[in-house]
Short mmCIF file of C-alpha atoms in Angstrom, two decimals:
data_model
loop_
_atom_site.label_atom_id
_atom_site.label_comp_id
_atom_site.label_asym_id
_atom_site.label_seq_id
_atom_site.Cartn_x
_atom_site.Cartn_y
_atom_site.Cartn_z
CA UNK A 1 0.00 0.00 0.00
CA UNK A 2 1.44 3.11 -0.76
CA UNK A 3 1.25 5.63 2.19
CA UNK A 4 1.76 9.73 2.09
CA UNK A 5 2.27 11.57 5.39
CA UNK A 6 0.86 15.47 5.48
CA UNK A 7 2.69 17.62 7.77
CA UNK A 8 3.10 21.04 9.02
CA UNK A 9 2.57 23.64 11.53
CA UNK A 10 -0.88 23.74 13.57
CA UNK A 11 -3.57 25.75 11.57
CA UNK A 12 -2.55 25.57 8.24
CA UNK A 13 -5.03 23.66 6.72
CA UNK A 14 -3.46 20.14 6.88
CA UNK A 15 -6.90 18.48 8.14
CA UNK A 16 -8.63 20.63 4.92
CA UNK A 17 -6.30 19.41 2.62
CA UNK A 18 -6.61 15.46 3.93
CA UNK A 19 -10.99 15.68 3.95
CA UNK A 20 -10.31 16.78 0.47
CA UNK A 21 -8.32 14.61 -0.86
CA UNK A 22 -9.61 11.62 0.95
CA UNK A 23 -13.31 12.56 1.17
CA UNK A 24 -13.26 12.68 4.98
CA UNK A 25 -15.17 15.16 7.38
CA UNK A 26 -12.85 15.23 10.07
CA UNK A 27 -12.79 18.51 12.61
CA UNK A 28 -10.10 20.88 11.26
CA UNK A 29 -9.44 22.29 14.23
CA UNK A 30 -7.24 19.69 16.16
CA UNK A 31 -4.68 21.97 17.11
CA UNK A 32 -7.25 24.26 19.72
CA UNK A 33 -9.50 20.68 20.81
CA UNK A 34 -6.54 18.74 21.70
CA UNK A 35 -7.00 15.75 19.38
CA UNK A 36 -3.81 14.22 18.96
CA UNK A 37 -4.88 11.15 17.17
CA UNK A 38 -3.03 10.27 13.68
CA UNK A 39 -5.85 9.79 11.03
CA UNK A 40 -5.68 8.07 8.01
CA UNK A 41 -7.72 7.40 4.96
CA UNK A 42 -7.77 6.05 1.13
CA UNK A 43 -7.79 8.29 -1.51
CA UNK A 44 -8.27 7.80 -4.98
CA UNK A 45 -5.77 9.06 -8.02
CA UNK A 46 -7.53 10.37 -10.45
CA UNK A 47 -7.34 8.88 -14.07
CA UNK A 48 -8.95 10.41 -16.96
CA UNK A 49 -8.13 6.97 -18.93
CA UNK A 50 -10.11 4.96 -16.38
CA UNK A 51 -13.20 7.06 -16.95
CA UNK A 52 -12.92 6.52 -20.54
CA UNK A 53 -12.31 2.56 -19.94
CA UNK A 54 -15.36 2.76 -17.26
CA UNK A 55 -17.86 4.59 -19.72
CA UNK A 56 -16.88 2.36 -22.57
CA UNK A 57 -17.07 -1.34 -21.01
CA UNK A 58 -19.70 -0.15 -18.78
CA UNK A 59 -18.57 -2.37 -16.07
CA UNK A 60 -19.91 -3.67 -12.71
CA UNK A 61 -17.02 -2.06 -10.75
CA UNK A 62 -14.18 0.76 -11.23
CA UNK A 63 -11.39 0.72 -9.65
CA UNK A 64 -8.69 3.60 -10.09
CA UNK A 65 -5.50 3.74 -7.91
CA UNK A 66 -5.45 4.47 -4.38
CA UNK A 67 -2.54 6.13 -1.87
CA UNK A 68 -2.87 6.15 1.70
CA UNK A 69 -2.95 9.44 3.65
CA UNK A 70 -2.31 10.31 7.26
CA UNK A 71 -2.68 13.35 8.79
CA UNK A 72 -0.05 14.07 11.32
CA UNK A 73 -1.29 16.82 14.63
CA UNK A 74 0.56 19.88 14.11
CA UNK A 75 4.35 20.42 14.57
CA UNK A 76 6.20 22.95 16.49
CA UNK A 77 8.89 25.05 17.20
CA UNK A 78 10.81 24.25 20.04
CA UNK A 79 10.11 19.93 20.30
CA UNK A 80 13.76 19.44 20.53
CA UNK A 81 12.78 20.78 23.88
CA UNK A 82 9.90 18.93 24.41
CA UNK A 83 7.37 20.86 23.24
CA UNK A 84 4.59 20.47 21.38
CA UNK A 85 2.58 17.61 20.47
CA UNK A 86 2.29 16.65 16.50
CA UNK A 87 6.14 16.04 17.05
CA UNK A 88 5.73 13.07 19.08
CA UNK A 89 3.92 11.60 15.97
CA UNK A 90 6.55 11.93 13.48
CA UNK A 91 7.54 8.34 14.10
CA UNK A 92 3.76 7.30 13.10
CA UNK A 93 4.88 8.27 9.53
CA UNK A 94 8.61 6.69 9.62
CA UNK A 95 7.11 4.22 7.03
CA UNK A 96 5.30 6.71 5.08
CA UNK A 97 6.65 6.74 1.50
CA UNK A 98 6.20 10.52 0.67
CA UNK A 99 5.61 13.34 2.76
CA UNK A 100 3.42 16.16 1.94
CA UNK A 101 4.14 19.18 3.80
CA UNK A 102 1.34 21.78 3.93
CA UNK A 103 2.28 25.64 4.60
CA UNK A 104 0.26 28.61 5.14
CA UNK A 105 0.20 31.53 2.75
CA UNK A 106 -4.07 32.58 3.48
CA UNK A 107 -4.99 35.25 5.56
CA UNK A 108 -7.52 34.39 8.15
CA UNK A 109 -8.41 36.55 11.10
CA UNK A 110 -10.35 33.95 12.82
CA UNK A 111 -7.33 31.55 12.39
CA UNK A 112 -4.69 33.16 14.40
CA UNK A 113 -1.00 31.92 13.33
CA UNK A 114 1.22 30.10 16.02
CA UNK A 115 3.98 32.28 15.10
CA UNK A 116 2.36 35.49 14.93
CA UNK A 117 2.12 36.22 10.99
CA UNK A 118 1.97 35.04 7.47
CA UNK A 119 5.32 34.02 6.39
CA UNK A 120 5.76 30.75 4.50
CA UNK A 121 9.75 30.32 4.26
CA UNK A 122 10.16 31.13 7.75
CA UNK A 123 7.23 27.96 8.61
CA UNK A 124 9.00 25.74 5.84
CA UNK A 125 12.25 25.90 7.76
CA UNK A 126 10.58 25.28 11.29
CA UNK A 127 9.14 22.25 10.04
CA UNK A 128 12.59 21.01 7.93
CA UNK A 129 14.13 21.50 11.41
CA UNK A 130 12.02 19.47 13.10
CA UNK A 131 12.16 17.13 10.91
CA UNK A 132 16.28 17.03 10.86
CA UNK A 133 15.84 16.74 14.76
CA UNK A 134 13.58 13.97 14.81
CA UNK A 135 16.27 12.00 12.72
CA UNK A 136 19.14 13.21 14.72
CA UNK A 137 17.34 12.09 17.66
CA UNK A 138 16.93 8.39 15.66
CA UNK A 139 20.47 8.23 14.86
CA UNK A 140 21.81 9.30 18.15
CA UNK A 141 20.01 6.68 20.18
CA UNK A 142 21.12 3.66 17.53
CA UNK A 143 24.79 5.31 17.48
CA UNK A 144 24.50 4.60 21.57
CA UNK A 145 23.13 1.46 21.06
CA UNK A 146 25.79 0.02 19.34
CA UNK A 147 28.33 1.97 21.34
CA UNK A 148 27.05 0.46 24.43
CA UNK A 149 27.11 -3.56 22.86
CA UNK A 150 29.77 -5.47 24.94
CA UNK A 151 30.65 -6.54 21.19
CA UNK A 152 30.37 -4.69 18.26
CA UNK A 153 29.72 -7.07 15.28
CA UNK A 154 31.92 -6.05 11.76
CA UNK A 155 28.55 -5.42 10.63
CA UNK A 156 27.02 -3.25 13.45
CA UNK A 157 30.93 -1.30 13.15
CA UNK A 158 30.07 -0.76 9.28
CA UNK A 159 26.70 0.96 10.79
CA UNK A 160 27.83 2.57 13.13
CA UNK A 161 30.50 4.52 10.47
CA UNK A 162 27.73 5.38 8.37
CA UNK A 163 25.06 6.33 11.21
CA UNK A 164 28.18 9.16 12.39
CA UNK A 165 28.33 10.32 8.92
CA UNK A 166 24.40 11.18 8.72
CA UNK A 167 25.27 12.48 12.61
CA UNK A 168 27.81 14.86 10.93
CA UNK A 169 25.27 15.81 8.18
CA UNK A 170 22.14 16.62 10.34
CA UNK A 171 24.08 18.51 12.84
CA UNK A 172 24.96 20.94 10.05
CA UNK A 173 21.51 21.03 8.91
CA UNK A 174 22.11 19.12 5.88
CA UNK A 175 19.22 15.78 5.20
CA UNK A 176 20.63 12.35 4.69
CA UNK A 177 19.30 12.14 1.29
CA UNK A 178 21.70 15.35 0.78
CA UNK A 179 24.42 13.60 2.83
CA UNK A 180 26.06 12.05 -0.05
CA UNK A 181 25.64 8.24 0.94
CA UNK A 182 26.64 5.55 -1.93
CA UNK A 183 24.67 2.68 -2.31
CA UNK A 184 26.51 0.14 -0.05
CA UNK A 185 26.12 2.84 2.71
CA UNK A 186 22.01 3.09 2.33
CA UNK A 187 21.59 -0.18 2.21
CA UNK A 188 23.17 -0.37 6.03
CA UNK A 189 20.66 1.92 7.12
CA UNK A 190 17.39 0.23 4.46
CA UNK A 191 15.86 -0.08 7.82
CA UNK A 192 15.83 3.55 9.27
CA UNK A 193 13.38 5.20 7.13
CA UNK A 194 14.89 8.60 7.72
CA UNK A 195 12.28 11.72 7.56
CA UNK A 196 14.65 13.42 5.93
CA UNK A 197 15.42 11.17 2.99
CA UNK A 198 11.49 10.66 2.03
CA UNK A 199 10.50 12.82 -1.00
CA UNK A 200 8.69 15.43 -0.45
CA UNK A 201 5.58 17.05 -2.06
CA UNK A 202 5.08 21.17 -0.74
CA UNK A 203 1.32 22.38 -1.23
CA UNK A 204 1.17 25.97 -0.36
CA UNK A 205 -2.79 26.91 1.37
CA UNK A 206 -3.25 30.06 -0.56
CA UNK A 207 -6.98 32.14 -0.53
CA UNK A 208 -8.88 33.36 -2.42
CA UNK A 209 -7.38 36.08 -3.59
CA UNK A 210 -3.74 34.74 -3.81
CA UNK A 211 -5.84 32.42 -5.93
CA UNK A 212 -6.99 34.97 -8.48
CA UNK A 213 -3.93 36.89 -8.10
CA UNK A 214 -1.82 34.38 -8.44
CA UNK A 215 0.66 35.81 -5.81
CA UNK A 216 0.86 35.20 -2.13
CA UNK A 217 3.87 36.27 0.65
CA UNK A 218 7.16 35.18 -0.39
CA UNK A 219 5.83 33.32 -3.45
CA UNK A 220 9.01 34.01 -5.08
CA UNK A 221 11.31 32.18 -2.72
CA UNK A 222 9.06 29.28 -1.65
CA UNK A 223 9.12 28.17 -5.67
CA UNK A 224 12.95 29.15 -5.33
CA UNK A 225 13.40 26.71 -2.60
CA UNK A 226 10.99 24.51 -4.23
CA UNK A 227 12.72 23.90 -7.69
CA UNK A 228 16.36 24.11 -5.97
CA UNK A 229 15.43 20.56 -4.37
CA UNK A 230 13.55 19.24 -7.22
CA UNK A 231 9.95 19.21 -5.16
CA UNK A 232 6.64 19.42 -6.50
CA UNK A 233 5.18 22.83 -5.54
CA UNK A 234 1.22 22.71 -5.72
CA UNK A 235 -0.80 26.09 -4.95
CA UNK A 236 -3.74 25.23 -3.75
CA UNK A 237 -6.63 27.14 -2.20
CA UNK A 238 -8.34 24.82 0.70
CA UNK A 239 -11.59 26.51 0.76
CA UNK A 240 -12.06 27.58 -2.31
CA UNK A 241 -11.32 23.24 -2.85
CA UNK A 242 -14.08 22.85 -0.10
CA UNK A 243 -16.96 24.90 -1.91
CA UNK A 244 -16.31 22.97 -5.25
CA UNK A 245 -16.52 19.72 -3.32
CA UNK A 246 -20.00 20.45 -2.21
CA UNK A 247 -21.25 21.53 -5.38
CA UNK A 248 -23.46 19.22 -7.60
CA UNK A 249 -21.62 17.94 -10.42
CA UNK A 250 -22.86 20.51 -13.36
CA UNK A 251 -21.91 23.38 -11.53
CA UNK A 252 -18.61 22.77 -10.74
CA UNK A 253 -16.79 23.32 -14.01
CA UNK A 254 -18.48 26.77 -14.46
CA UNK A 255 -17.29 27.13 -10.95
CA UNK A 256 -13.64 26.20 -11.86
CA UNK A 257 -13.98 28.34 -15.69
CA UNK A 258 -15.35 31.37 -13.32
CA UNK A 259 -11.57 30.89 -11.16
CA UNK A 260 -9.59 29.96 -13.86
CA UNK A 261 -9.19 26.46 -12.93
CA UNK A 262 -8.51 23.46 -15.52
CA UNK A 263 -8.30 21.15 -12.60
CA UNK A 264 -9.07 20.85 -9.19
CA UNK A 265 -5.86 21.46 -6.82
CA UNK A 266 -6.73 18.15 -4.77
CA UNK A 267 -6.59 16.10 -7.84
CA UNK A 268 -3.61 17.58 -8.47
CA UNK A 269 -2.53 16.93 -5.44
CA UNK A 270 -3.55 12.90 -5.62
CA UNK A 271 -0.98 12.74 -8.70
CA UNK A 272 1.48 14.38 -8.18
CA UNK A 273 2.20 11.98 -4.83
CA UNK A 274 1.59 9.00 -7.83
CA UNK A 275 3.86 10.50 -10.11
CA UNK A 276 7.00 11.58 -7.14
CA UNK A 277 6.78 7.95 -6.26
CA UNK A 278 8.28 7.04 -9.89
CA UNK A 279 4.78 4.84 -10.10
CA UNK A 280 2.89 3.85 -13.15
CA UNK A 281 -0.57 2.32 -13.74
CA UNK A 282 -1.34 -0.41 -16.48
CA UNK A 283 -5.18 -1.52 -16.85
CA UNK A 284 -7.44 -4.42 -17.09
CA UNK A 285 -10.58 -4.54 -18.49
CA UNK A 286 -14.06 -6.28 -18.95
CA UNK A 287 -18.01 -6.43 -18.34
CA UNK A 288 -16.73 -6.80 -14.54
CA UNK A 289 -14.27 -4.73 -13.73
CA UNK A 290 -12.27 -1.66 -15.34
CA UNK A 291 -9.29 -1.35 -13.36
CA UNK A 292 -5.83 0.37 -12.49
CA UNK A 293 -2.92 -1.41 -10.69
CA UNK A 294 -0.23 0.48 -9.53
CA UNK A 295 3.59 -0.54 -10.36
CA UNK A 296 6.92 1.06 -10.70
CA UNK A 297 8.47 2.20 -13.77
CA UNK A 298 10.92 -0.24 -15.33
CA UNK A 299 8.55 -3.97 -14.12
CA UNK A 300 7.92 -6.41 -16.43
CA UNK A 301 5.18 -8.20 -17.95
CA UNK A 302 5.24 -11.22 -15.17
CA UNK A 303 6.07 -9.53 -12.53
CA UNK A 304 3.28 -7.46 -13.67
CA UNK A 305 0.89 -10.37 -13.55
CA UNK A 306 2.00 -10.98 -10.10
CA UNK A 307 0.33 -7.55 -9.05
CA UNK A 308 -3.25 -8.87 -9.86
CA UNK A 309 -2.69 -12.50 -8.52
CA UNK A 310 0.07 -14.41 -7.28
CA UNK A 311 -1.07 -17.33 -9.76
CA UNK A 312 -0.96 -15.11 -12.73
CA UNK A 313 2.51 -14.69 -12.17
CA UNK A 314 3.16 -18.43 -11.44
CA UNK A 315 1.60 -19.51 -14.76
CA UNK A 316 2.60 -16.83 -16.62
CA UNK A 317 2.64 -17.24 -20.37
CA UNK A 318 2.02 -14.36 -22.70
CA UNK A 319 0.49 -10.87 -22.24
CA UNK A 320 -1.86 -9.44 -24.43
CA UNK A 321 -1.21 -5.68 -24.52
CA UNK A 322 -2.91 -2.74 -26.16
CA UNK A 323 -1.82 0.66 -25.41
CA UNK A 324 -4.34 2.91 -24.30
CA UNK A 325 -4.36 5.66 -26.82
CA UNK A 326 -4.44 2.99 -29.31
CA UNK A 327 -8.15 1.46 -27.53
CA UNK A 328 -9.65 5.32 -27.61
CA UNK A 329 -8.28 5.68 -31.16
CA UNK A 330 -10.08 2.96 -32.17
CA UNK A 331 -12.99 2.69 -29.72
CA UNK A 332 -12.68 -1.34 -29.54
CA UNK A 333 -10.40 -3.95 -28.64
CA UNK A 334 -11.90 -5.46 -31.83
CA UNK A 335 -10.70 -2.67 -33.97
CA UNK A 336 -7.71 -2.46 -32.45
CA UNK A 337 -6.75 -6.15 -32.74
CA UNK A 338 -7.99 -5.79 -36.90
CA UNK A 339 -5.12 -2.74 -36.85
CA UNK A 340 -2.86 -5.06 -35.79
CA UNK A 341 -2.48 -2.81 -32.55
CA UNK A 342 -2.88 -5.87 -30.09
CA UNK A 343 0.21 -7.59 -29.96
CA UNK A 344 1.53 -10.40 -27.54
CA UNK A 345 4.45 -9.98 -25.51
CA UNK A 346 6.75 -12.69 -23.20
CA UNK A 347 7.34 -12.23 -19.62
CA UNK A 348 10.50 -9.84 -20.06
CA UNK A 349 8.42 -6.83 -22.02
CA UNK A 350 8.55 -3.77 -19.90
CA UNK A 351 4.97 -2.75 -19.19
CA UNK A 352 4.73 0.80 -20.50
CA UNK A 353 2.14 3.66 -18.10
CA UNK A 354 -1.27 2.92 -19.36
CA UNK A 355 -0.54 -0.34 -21.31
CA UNK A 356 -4.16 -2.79 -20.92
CA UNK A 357 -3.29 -6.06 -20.09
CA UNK A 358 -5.04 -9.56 -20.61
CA UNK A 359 -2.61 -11.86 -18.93
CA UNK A 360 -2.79 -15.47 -20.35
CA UNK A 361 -1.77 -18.37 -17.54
CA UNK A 362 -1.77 -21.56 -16.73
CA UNK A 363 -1.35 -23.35 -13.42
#
């Protein structure tokens, strides 16, 4: 299952952003209740090709692909100290495979700001800190661990060289995935799942008006810091995301026209955490089910198999492929097979993003 952790500061909009994209109804104010429970939900990745798929086989069930979301309470300044609460839950999202941090750029009287004022690359380093602490706090307790054995194993010594490396990197406020590490020396630490080597997707809660304007505070450096590190920088306006949500269906592309909106920000959102994760989706299709399975880039065609069922994989003999574009070209299988578009490929053919598969098996 893949799994996306959404952090940041209290009051941001985290708990907006994770109803949205998972369809929940959860308070949004956690931070002022209290609640310090982790919450996690399903949520969808959009797929214009599976709507196509679902509206031409007409089938009994859809499935598109799904990621995992938690919502983590509200981080701090100052929990190297002690304080705070969200920070004690970092290690709920250790296993997390992205992170998606959420920072504040609306204006909101009735939703004071823990730090006083609007200012979104002063709350994006707060959070990186934390985030560098919680791992230095990780590695510090293993490096004492080992330290402390009566025997230190060649293996646990190999560690231990690599854990004081990351020590030395963290300290100066650099993340282990910038801390230069060669392959031999990750796979030591495969185990860790460091905060600070997970990629990271930054949504930035604008309003309304930053919406229309297109501008917020310190736009220009947050996209600065954004593209310097490679991360996916999505704009999105929470309530404005909220209003469309609750619309009926017709109205909400004369909504979006009125904003200047191709797509929703939440869908956005959804595939961009797909897409960071280096993931692609092939299809299968029928009277019973249009579906989208979820693999990484570079798999191949039994392996593949092995997604939908275990025996598929087993038994594997050909795949019957189709590209996607080649179906809606065509608007058939039939057609597509008389094109000569259908072709049959052996376990070792890489499965392309948005290949349709018809796996033939036997067992």
């Amino acid at each position: 299952m893949l799994t996306a952790g959404i952090i940041g500061l209290p009051m941001v909009g985290k708990t907006t952003i994770f109803n949205l994209v998972t369809n929940s109804e959860l308070e949004t104010s956690n931070y002022l209740t209290g609640k310090t429970e982790i919450n996690m939900e399903m949520a969808k990745v959009p797929d214009s090709r599976i709507d196509f798929l679902s509206g031409l086989y007409k089938p009994k069930k859809t499935t598109y692909a799904q990621i995992q979301f938690s919502d983590v309470p509200g981080l701090v300044r100052g929990a190297s100290e002690g304080k705070g609460v969200g920070n004690r839950f970092l290690d709920g999202i250790r296993n997390a495979d992205l992170l998606v941090q959420v920072v504040r750029a609306f204006s909101n009287k009735d939703v004071p700001h823990v730090d006083g004022g609007i200012d979104p690359v002063r709350d994006i380093e707060t959070v990186n800190l934390e985030l560098l602490l919680a791992d230095m706090d990780l590695v510090e307790k293993r490096i004492k661990r080992i330290e402390e054995s009566k025997k230190i194993k060649k293996e646990q010594a190999d560690e231990l060289a690599v854990l004081r490396k990351c020590l030395e990197a963290l300290e100066n406020e650099i993340t282990v995935h910038q801390a230069g590490l060669s392959e031999v020396e990750k796979s030591l630490l495969v185990n860790y799942s460091f905060l600070t080597d997970k990629p990271v997707i930054m949504v930035v809660n604008i309003d309304e008006e930053q919406l229309r304007s297109g501008s917020y505070p310190g736009a220009d450096k947050v996209r600065e810091f954004a593209s310097g590190r490679g991360i996916k920088l999505l704009e999105i306006c929470g309530q404005i995301e909220m209003e469309i949500a609750q619309l009926p269906e017709e109205d909400k592309e004369v909504f979006m026209e009125d904003l200047g909106l191709k797509e929703s920000g939440i869908n956005r959102l959804a595939r961009a955490a797909y897409e960071t994760l280096g993931l692609i989706s092939f299809f299968t299709v029928g009277e019973d089910e249009v579906r989208a399975w979820t693999i990484s880039e570079g798999l191949n065609a039994r392996s593949a198999a092995g997604k939908i069922h275990s025996d598929l994989e087993r038994g594997f003999i050909r795949a019957e492929v189709v590209a996607y574009e080649d179906l809606k070209e065509n608007g058939s299988m039939a057609k597509a097979r008389e094109k000569g578009l259908v072709r049959l490929e052996g376990k070792d053919y890489i499965v392309m993003d948005g290949d349709i598969l018809n796996i033939r098996f036997n067992v």
